[in-house]
Coordinates of C-alpha atoms in Angstrom, one line a residue:
R1 CA 83.6 -39.5 -170.7
S2 CA 85.0 -37.5 -173.5
L3 CA 88.6 -36.1 -173.6
F4 CA 87.3 -32.6 -174.0
W5 CA 84.0 -31.2 -172.5
F6 CA 82.3 -28.2 -171.0
S7 CA 81.0 -28.6 -167.5
D8 CA 78.2 -26.1 -168.3
P9 CA 77.5 -26.5 -172.0
F10 CA 74.4 -24.3 -172.2
G11 CA 74.0 -20.6 -171.5
Q12 CA 72.6 -17.3 -172.7
L13 CA 74.3 -14.1 -173.8
L14 CA 72.6 -10.7 -173.9
P15 CA 73.4 -8.3 -176.8
S16 CA 77.1 -7.2 -176.6
E17 CA 77.7 -9.5 -173.6
S18 CA 80.6 -11.9 -173.2
S19 CA 81.1 -14.7 -170.8
S20 CA 83.8 -17.1 -169.8
I21 CA 83.2 -20.8 -169.9
V22 CA 85.4 -23.6 -168.6
A23 CA 86.6 -26.3 -171.0
H24 CA 88.0 -29.5 -169.5
F25 CA 90.6 -31.8 -170.9
C26 CA 91.2 -35.3 -169.5
P27 CA 93.8 -37.2 -171.6
N28 CA 94.1 -41.0 -171.2
S29 CA 97.7 -41.3 -172.6
E30 CA 100.8 -39.3 -173.2
K31 CA 100.2 -37.8 -176.7
V32 CA 98.6 -34.9 -178.6
F33 CA 94.8 -34.9 -178.8
S34 CA 92.6 -32.9 -181.1
A35 CA 88.9 -32.6 -181.4
P36 CA 86.3 -30.2 -182.9
M37 CA 83.8 -28.7 -180.5
Y38 CA 80.6 -27.6 -182.3
C39 CA 78.7 -24.6 -181.0
V40 CA 75.3 -23.5 -182.3
A41 CA 73.8 -20.1 -181.6
R42 CA 70.1 -20.0 -181.3
P43 CA 68.1 -16.8 -180.7
V44 CA 65.7 -16.8 -177.8
S45 CA 62.2 -15.9 -179.0
D46 CA 60.8 -12.8 -177.4
P47 CA 57.2 -12.0 -178.0
D48 CA 57.8 -8.4 -177.0
N49 CA 60.0 -8.0 -180.0
A50 CA 57.6 -9.4 -182.5
V51 CA 56.7 -7.2 -185.5
E52 CA 53.2 -7.7 -186.8
G53 CA 50.7 -5.9 -188.9
P54 CA 51.7 -3.6 -191.9
L55 CA 55.2 -3.1 -190.6
R56 CA 55.9 -6.9 -191.0
A57 CA 56.1 -6.4 -194.8
L58 CA 59.1 -4.1 -194.2
M59 CA 61.1 -6.7 -192.3
N60 CA 64.2 -8.2 -194.1
D61 CA 63.4 -11.9 -193.7
A62 CA 65.8 -13.7 -196.0
V63 CA 64.3 -16.7 -197.7
G64 CA 65.1 -20.0 -195.9
T65 CA 67.0 -18.5 -193.0
Q66 CA 64.3 -18.2 -190.4
D67 CA 65.2 -21.6 -188.9
A68 CA 68.9 -21.5 -189.7
S69 CA 71.2 -21.1 -186.6
P70 CA 74.8 -20.1 -187.1
A71 CA 77.2 -22.9 -186.1
Y72 CA 80.8 -22.4 -185.0
V73 CA 83.5 -25.0 -184.8
L74 CA 86.3 -24.6 -182.2
Q75 CA 89.3 -26.9 -182.7
F76 CA 90.6 -28.1 -179.3
V77 CA 94.2 -29.3 -179.0
G78 CA 95.7 -30.8 -175.8
H79 CA 98.9 -32.4 -174.9
G80 CA 98.7 -35.4 -172.6
K81 CA 101.6 -35.6 -170.2
A82 CA 102.5 -38.3 -167.8
P83 CA 102.7 -37.2 -164.1
A84 CA 106.1 -37.6 -162.5
L85 CA 105.2 -39.2 -159.1
S86 CA 107.3 -41.0 -156.6
L87 CA 106.7 -42.6 -153.2
D88 CA 109.1 -42.8 -150.4
P89 CA 109.4 -45.6 -149.3
D90 CA 108.6 -47.3 -152.6
D91 CA 107.3 -50.4 -150.7
L92 CA 105.6 -50.6 -147.3
D93 CA 105.2 -53.6 -145.1
L94 CA 102.7 -52.9 -142.3
G95 CA 103.6 -56.2 -140.6
A96 CA 101.3 -58.4 -138.5
V97 CA 98.4 -56.4 -136.8
K98 CA 95.9 -57.8 -134.4
A99 CA 92.3 -57.7 -135.3
W100 CA 90.6 -54.4 -134.4
E101 CA 93.9 -52.7 -133.9
E102 CA 95.4 -50.1 -136.2
T103 CA 98.8 -49.3 -137.4
R104 CA 100.1 -46.2 -139.2
H105 CA 103.1 -45.4 -141.3
S106 CA 103.9 -42.2 -143.2
V107 CA 104.5 -42.2 -146.9
M108 CA 105.9 -39.3 -148.8
L109 CA 104.3 -38.6 -152.2
L110 CA 106.3 -36.3 -154.4
N111 CA 105.1 -34.7 -157.6
S112 CA 108.3 -33.6 -159.4
S113 CA 106.4 -32.4 -162.5
N114 CA 105.2 -28.9 -163.3
L115 CA 101.6 -30.2 -163.5
T116 CA 99.0 -30.4 -160.7
V117 CA 98.1 -34.0 -159.7
H118 CA 94.8 -34.7 -157.9
F119 CA 94.7 -37.8 -155.7
S120 CA 92.4 -39.2 -153.1

């Protein structure tokens, strides 16, 4: 998996429309990461908008640009930070337990950073 990615990398925008997309960042160490993200805009062909016949000669088709799609480069920068987690107690001995029996002990997990930590 990449350090930066879009969960839904494809979409469609109508004229004068804007949309929010979610960019993900998953660092694998505590440092600064940077990566270019390339976006290509391609028009959706619409047969209802086709100009044919004598009016076609009046269209401004620039030579060599019919197949060209504008490309945009976004520079993503992210700072990987180490989580500040602690367990209390820091070691746990569950002792001898008979087969088919269960024992439980509580453990306190503390996230003392200002970042969200997901666990399972």
